[in-house]
PDB file of C-alpha atoms in Angstrom:
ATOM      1  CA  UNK Y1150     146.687  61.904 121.404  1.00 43.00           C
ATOM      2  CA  UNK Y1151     150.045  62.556 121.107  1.00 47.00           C
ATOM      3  CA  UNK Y1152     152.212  65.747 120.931  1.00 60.00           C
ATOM      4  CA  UNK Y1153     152.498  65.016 117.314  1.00 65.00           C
ATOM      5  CA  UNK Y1154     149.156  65.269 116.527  1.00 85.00           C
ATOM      6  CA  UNK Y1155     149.171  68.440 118.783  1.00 95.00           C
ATOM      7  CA  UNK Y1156     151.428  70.894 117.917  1.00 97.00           C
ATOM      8  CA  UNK Y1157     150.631  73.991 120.237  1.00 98.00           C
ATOM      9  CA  UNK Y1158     150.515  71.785 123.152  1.00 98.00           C
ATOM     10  CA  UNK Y1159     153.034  73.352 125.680  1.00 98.00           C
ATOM     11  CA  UNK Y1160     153.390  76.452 123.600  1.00 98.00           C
ATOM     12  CA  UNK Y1161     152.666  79.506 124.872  1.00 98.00           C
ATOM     13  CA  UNK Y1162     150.730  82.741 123.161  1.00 98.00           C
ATOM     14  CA  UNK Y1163     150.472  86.081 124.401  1.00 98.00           C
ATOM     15  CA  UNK Y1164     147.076  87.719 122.575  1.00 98.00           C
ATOM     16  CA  UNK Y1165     145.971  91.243 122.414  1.00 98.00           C
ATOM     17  CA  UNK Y1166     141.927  91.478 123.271  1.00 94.00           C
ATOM     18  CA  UNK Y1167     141.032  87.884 122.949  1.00 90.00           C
ATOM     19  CA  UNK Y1168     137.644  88.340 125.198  1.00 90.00           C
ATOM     20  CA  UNK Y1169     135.256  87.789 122.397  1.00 90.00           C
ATOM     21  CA  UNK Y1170     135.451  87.361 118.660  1.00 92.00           C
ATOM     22  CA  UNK Y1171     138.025  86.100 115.845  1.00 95.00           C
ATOM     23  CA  UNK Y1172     140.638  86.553 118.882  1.00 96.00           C
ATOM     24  CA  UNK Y1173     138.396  84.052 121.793  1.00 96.00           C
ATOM     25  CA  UNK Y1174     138.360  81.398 118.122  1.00 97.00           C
ATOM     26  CA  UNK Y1175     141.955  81.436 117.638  1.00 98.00           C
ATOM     27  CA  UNK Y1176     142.666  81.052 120.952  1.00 98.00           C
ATOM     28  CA  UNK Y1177     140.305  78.645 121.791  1.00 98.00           C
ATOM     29  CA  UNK Y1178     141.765  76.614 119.044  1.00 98.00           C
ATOM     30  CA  UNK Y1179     145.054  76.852 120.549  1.00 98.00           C
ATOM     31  CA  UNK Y1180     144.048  76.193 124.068  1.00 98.00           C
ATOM     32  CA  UNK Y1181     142.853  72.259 122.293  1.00 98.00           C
ATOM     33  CA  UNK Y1182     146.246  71.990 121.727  1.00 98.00           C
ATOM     34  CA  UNK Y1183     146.704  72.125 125.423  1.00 98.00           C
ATOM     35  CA  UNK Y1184     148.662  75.593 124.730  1.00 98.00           C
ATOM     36  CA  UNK Y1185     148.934  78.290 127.667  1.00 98.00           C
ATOM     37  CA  UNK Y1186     147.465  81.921 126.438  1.00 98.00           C
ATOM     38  CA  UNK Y1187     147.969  85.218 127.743  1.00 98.00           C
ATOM     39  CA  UNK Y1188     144.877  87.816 127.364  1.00 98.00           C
ATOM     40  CA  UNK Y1189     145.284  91.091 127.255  1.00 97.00           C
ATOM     41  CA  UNK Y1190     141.990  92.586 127.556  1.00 94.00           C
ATOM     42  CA  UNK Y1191     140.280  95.644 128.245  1.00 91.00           C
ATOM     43  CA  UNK Y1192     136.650  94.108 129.407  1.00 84.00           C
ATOM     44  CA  UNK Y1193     136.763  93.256 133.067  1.00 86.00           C
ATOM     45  CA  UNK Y1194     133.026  93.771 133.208  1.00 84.00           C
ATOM     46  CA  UNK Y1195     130.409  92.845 130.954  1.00 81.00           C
ATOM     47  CA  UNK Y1196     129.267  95.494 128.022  1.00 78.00           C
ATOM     48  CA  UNK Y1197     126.165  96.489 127.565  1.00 76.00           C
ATOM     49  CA  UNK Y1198     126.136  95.448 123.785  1.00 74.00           C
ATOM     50  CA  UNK Y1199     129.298  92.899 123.612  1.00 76.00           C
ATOM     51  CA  UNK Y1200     129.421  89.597 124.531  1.00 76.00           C
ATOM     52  CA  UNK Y1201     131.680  88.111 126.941  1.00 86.00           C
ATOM     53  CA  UNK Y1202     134.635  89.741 129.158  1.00 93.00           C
ATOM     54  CA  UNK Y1203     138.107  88.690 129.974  1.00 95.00           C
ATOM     55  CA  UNK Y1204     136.927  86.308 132.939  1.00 95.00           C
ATOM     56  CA  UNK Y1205     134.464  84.661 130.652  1.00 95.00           C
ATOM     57  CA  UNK Y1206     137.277  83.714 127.986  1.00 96.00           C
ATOM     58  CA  UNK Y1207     139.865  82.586 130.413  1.00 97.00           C
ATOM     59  CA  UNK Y1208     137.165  79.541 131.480  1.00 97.00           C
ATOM     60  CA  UNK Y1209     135.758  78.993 128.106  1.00 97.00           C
ATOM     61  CA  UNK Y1210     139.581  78.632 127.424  1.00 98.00           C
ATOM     62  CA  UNK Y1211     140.285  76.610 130.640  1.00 98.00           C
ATOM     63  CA  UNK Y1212     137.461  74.133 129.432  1.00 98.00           C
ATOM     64  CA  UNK Y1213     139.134  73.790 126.066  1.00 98.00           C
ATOM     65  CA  UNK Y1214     142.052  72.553 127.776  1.00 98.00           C
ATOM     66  CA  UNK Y1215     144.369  75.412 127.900  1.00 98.00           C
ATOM     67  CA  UNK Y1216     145.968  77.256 130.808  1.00 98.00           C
ATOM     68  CA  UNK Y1217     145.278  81.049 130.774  1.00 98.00           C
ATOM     69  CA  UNK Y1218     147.003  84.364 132.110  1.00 98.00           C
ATOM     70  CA  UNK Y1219     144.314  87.120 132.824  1.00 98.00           C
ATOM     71  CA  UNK Y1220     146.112  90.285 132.267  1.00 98.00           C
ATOM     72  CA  UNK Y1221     143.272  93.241 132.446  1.00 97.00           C
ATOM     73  CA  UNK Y1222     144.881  95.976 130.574  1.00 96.00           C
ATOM     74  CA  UNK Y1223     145.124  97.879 127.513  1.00 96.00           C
ATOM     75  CA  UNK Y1224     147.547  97.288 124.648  1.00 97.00           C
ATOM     76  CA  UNK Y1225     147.988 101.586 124.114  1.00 97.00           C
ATOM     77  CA  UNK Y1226     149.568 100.834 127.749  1.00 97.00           C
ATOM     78  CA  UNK Y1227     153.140 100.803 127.239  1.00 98.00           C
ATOM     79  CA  UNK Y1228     153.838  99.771 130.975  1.00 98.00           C
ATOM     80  CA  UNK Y1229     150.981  97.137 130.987  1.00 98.00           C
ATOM     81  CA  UNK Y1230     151.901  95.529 127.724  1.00 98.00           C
ATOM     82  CA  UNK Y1231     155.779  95.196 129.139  1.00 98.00           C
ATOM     83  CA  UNK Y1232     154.551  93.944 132.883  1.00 98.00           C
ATOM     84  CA  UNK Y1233     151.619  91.443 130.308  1.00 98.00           C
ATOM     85  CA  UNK Y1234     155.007  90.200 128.551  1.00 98.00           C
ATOM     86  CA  UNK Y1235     157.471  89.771 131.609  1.00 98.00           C
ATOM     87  CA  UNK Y1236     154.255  87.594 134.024  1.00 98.00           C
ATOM     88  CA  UNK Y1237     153.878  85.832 130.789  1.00 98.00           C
ATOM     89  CA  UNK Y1238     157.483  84.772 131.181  1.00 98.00           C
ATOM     90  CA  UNK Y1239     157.575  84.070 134.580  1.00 98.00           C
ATOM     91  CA  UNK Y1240     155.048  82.089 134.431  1.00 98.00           C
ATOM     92  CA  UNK Y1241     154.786  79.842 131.518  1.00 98.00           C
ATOM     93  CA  UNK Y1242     158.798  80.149 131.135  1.00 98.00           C
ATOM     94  CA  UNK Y1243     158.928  81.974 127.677  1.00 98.00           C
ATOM     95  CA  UNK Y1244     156.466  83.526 124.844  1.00 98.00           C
ATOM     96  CA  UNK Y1245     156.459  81.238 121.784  1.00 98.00           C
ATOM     97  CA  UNK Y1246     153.609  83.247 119.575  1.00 99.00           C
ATOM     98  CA  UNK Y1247     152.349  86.450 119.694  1.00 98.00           C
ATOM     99  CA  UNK Y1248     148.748  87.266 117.788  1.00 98.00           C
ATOM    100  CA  UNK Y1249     147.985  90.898 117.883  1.00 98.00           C
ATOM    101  CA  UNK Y1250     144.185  90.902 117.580  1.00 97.00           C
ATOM    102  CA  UNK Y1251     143.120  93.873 119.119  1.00 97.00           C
ATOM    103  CA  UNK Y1252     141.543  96.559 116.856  1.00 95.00           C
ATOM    104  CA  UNK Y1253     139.123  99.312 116.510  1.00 95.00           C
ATOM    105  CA  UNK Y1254     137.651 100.236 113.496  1.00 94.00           C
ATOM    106  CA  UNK Y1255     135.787 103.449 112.140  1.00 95.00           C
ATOM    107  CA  UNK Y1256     135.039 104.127 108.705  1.00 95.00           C
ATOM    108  CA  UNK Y1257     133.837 107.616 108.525  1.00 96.00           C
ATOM    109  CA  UNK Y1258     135.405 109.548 105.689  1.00 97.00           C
ATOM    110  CA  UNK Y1259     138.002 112.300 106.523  1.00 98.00           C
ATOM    111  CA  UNK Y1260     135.400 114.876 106.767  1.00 98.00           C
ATOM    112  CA  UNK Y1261     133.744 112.999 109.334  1.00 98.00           C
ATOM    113  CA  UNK Y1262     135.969 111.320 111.307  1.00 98.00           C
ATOM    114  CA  UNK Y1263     137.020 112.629 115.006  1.00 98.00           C
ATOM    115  CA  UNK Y1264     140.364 112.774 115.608  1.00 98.00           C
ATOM    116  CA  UNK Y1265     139.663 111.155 118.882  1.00 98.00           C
ATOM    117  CA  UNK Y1266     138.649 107.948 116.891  1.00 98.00           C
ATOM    118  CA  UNK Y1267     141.673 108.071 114.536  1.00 98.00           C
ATOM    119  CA  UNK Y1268     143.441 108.554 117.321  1.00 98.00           C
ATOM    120  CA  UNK Y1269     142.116 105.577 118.989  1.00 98.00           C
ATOM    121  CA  UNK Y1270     142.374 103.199 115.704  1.00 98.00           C
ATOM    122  CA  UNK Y1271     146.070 104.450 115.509  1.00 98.00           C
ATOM    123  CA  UNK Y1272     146.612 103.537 118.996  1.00 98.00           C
ATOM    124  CA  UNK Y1273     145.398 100.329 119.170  1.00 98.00           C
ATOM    125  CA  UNK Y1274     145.694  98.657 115.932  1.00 98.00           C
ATOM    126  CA  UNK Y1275     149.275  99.868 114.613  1.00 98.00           C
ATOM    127  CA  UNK Y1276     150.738 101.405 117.554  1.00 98.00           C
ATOM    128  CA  UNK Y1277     149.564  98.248 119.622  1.00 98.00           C
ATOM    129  CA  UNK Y1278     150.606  95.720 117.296  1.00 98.00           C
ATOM    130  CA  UNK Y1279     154.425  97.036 117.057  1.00 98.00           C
ATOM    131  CA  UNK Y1280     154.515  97.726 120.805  1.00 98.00           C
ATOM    132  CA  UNK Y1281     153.200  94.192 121.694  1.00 98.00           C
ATOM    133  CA  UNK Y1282     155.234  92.654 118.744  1.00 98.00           C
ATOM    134  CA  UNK Y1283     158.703  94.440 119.698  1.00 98.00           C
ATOM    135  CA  UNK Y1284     158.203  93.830 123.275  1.00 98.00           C
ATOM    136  CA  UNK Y1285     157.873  90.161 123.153  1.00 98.00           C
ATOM    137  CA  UNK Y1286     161.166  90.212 120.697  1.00 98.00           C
ATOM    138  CA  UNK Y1287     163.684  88.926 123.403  1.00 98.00           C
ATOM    139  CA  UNK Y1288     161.572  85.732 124.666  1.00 98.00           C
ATOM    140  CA  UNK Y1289     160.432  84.875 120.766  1.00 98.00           C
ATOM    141  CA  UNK Y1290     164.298  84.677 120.071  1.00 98.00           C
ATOM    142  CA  UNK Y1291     164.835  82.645 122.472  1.00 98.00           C
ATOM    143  CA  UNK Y1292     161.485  80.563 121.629  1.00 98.00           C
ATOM    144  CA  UNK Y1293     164.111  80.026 118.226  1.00 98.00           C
ATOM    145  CA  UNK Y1294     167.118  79.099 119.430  1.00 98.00           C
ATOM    146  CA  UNK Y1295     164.952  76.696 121.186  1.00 98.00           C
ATOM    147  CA  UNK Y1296     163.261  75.432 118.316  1.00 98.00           C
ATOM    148  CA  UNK Y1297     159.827  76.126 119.451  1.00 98.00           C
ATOM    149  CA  UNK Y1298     158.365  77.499 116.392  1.00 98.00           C
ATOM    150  CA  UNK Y1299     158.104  81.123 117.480  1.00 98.00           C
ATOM    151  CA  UNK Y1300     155.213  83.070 115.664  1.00 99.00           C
ATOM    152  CA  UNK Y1301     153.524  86.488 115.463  1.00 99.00           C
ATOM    153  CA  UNK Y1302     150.606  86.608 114.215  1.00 98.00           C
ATOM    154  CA  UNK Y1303     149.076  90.056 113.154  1.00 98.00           C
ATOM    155  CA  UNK Y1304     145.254  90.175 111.851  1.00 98.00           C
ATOM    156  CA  UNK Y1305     145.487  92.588 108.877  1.00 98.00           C
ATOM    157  CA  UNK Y1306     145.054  93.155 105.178  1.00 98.00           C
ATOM    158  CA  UNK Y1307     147.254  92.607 102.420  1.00 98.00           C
ATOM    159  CA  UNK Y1308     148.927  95.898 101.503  1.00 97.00           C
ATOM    160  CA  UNK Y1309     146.555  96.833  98.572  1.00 93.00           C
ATOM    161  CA  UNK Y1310     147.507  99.993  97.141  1.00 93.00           C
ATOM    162  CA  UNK Y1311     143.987 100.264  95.446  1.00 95.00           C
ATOM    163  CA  UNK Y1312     142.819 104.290  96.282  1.00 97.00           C
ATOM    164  CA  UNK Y1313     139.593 103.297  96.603  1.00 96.00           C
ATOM    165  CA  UNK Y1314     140.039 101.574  99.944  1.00 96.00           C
ATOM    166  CA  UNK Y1315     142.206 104.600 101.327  1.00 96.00           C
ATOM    167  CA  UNK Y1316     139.767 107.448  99.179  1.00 97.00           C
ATOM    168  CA  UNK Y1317     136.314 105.438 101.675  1.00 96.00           C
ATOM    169  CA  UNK Y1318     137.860 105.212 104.706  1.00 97.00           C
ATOM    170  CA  UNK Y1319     141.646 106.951 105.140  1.00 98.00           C
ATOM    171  CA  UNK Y1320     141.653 107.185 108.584  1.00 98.00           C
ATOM    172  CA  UNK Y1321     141.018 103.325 109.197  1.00 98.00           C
ATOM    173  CA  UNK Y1322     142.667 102.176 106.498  1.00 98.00           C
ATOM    174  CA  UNK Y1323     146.004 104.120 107.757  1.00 98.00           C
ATOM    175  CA  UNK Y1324     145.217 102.167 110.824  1.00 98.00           C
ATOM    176  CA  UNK Y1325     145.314  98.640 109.478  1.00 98.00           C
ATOM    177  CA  UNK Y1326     147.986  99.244 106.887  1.00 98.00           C
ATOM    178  CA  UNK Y1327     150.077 100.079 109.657  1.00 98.00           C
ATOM    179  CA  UNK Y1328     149.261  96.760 111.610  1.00 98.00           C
ATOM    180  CA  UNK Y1329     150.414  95.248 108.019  1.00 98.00           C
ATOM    181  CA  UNK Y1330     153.578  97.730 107.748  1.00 98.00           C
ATOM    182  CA  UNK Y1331     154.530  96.151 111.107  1.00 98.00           C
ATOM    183  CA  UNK Y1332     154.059  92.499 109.378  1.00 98.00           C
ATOM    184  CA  UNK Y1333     156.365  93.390 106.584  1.00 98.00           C
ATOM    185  CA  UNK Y1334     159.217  94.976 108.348  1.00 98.00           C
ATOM    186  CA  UNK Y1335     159.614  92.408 111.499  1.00 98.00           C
ATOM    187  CA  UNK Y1336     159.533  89.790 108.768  1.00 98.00           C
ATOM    188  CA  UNK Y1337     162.598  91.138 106.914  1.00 98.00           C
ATOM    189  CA  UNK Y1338     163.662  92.259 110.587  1.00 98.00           C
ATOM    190  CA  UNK Y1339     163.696  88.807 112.856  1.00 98.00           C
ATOM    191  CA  UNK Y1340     163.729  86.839 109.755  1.00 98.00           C
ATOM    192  CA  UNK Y1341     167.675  85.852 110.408  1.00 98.00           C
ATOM    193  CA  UNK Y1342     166.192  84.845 114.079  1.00 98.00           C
ATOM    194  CA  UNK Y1343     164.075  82.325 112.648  1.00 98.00           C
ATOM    195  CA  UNK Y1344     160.765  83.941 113.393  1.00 98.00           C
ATOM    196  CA  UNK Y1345     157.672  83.636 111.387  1.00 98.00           C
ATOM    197  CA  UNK Y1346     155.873  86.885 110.581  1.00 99.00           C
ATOM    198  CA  UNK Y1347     152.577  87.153 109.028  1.00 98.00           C
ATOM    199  CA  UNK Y1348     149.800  88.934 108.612  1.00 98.00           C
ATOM    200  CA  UNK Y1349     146.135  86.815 108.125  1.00 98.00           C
ATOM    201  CA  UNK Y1350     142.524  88.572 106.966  1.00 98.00           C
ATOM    202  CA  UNK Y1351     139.412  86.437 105.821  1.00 98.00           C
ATOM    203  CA  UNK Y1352     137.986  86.857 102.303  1.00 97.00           C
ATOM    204  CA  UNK Y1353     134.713  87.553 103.839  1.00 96.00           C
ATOM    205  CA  UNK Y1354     133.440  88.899 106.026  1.00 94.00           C
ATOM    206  CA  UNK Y1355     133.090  87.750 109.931  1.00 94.00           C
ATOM    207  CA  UNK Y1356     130.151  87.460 112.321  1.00 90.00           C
ATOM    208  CA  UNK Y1357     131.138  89.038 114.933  1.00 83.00           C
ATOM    209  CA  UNK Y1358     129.813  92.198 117.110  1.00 74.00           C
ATOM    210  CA  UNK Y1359     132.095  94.254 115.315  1.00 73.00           C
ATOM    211  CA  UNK Y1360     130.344  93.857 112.309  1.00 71.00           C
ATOM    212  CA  UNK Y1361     126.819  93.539 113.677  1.00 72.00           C
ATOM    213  CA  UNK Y1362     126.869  96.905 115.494  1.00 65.00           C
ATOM    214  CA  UNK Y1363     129.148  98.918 113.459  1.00 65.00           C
ATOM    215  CA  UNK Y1364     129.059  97.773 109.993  1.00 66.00           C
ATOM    216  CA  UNK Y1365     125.794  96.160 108.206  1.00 64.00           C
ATOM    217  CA  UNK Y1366     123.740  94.811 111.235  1.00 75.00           C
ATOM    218  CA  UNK Y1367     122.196  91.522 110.940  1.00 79.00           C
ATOM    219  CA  UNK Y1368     122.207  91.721 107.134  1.00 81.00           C
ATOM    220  CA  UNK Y1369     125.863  91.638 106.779  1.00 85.00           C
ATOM    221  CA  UNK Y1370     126.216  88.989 109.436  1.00 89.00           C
ATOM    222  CA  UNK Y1371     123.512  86.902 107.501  1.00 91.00           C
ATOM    223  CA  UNK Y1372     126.024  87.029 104.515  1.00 93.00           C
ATOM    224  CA  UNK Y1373     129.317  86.245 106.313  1.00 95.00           C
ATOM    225  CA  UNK Y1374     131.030  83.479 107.792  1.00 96.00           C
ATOM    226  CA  UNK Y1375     131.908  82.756 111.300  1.00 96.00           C
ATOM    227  CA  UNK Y1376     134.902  83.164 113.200  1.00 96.00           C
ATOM    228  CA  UNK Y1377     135.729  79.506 113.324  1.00 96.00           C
ATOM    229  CA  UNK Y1378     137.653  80.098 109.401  1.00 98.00           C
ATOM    230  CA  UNK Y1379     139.686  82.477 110.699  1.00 97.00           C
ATOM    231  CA  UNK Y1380     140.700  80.582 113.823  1.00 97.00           C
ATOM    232  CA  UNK Y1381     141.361  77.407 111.730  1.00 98.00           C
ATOM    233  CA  UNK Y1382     143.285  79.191 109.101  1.00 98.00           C
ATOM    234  CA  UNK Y1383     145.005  81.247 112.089  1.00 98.00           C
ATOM    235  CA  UNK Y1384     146.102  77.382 113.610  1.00 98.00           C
ATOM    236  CA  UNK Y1385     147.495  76.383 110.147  1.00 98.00           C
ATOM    237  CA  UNK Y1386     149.738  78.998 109.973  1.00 98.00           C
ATOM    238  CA  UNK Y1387     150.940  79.361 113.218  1.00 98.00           C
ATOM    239  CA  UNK Y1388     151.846  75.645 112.956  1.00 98.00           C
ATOM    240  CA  UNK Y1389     153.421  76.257 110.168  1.00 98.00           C
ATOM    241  CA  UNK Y1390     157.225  76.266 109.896  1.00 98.00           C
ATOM    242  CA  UNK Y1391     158.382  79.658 110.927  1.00 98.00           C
ATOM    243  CA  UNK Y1392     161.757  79.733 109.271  1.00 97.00           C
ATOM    244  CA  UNK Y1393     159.900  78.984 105.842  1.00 97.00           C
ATOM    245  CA  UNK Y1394     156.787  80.733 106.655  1.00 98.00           C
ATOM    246  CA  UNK Y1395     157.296  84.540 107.205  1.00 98.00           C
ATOM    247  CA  UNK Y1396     156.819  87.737 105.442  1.00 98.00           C
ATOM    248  CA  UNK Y1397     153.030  86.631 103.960  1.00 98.00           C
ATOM    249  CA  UNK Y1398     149.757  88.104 104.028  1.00 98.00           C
ATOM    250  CA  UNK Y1399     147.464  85.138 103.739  1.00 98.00           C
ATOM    251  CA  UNK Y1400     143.905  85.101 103.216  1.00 98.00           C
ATOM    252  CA  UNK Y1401     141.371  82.449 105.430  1.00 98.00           C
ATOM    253  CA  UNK Y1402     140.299  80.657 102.310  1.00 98.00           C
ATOM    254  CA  UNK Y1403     143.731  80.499 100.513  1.00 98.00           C
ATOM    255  CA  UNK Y1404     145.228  79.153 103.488  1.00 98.00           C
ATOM    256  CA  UNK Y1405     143.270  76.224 103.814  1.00 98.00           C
ATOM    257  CA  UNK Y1406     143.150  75.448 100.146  1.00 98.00           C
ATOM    258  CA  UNK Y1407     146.660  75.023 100.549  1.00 97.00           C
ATOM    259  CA  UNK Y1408     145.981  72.520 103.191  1.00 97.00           C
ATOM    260  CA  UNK Y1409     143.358  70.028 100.805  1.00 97.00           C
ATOM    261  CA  UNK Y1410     139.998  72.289 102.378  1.00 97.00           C
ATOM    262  CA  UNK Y1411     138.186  73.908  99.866  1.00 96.00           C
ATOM    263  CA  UNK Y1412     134.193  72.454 101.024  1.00 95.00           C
ATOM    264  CA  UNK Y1413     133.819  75.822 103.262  1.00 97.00           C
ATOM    265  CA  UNK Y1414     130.000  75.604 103.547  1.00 96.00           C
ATOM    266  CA  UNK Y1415     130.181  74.896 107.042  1.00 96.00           C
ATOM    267  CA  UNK Y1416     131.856  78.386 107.911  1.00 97.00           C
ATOM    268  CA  UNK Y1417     128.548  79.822 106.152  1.00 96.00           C
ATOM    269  CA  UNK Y1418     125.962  81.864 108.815  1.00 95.00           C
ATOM    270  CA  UNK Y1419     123.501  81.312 106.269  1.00 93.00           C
ATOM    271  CA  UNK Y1420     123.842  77.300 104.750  1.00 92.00           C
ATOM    272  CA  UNK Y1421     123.322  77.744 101.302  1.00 89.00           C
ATOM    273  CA  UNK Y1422     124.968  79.236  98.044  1.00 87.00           C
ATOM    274  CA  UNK Y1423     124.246  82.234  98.355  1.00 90.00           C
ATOM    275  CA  UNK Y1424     126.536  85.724  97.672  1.00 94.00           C
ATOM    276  CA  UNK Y1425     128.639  86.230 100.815  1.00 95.00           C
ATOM    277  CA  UNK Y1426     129.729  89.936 101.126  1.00 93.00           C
ATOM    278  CA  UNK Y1427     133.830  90.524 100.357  1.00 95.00           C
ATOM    279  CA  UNK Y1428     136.064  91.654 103.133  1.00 94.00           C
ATOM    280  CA  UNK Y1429     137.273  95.540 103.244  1.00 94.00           C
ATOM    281  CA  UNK Y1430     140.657  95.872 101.360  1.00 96.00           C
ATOM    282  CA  UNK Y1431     140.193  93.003  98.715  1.00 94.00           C
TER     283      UNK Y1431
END
């Protein structure tokens, strides 16, 4: 197959968490490609109650056909995320996408919610995604000027103004509007650069652990879809062209509508035509 027919192949993403998940789809998808990835993961040894760790990724990765930078670290680390960026650099030569995945997620109502967790979700999901996203600036412009597509890729909601999302859950709905607020301004913001900026969230929701063990158990994960429509929506749009394709906050199924794929029953957990349960903030 040629390089045509694979677009990511030589292209290099740098990935915050990435171990498990919607992150270990996207970039599995991109590692086909024959694309080289950069983790940035906390989970150097397995979890008691989460599949998979950083180690287990890279070869799942590997075996996918990509080439894979183990960086064990934490994106609230501002030193780690720059030294992640710069042996990204050295060694695959430049950062052409940049997918901040990471997140933490608590819905607890004001009243209820520790300021240790808000702290946490601020940390990682909006502080994290600017830090990763403005750090990786310098090699993404040059990514442009060498036509190489340059992406970042943040995995948030549209900015829906609705209260009721803020009034059940303001402390993690601060948290991922921020991720989006960081979508919206580096669009405007590297737009003359020719960098794509965009935000992505799925319609409904995911199986992964996330939603298993903190959200609506095996119930909720009966009713969702798997990570595989994110990942393949995710690989649309960061093939996409950048200098056209910024500034949006796409949706899983939209996305691939626009591409001629609207039979989705294969994303189902559950085959069948059943109600699938909506995604927070739609």
């Amino acid at each position: 197959m040629t390089n045509a027919a694979k677009p990511l192949a030589g292209r290099t993403m740098i990935m915050s968490g990435g171990s498990r998940g919607i992150g270990l789809e996207i970039a599995k998808r991109a590692a086909a490609d024959g694309a080289n990835i950069t983790l940035i993961a906390k989970t150097d040894q397995p979890h008691p109650k989460l599949p998979g760790t950083i180690h287990t990724a890279a070869a799942e990765l590997e075996e996918a056909g990509g080439a894979v930078h183990k960086f064990v670290g934490d994106v609230r680390d501002d030193e780690g995320v720059a030294r992640a960026v710069q042996e990204t650099v050295d060694r695959f030569g430049g950062i052409d996408i940049v997918v901040n995945n990471a997140s933490a997620i608590d819905l607890a109502p004001t009243e209820q919610l520790a300021m240790k967790k808000y702290d946490l979700m601020q940390d990682i999901n909006a502080r994290g995604s600017f830090l990763l996203s403005k750090l990786s600036i310098p090699a993404l412009r040059a990514s442009a000027e060498a036509d190489r597509n340059p992406h970042i890729l943040t995995l948030s909601p549209p900015l829906n103004l609705d209260p009721k999302w803020a009034g059940a859950s303001l402390g993690y709905t601060i948290a991922k509007y921020g991720m989006s607020l960081t979508t919206l301004g580096l669009a405007e913001e590297l737009r003359k650069y020719g960098i794509g900026v965009n935000s992505l969230w799925p319609r409904t929701t995911i199986a992964t652990a996330a939603v298993r063990n903190l959200l609506g158990g095996d119930d909720m994960v009966s009713t969702s879809r798997t990570p595989d429509i994110y990942a393949d929506a995710a690989y649309l749009v960061l093939t996409s062209p950048a200098k056209s394709a910024t500034g949006n906050f796409y949706i899983d199924d939209e996305v691939l509508a626009e591409h001629g794929i609207t039979d989705l029953d294969k994303y189902r957990v559950t085959p069948g035509d059943g109600p699938l349960t909506t995604d927070l903030f739609l």
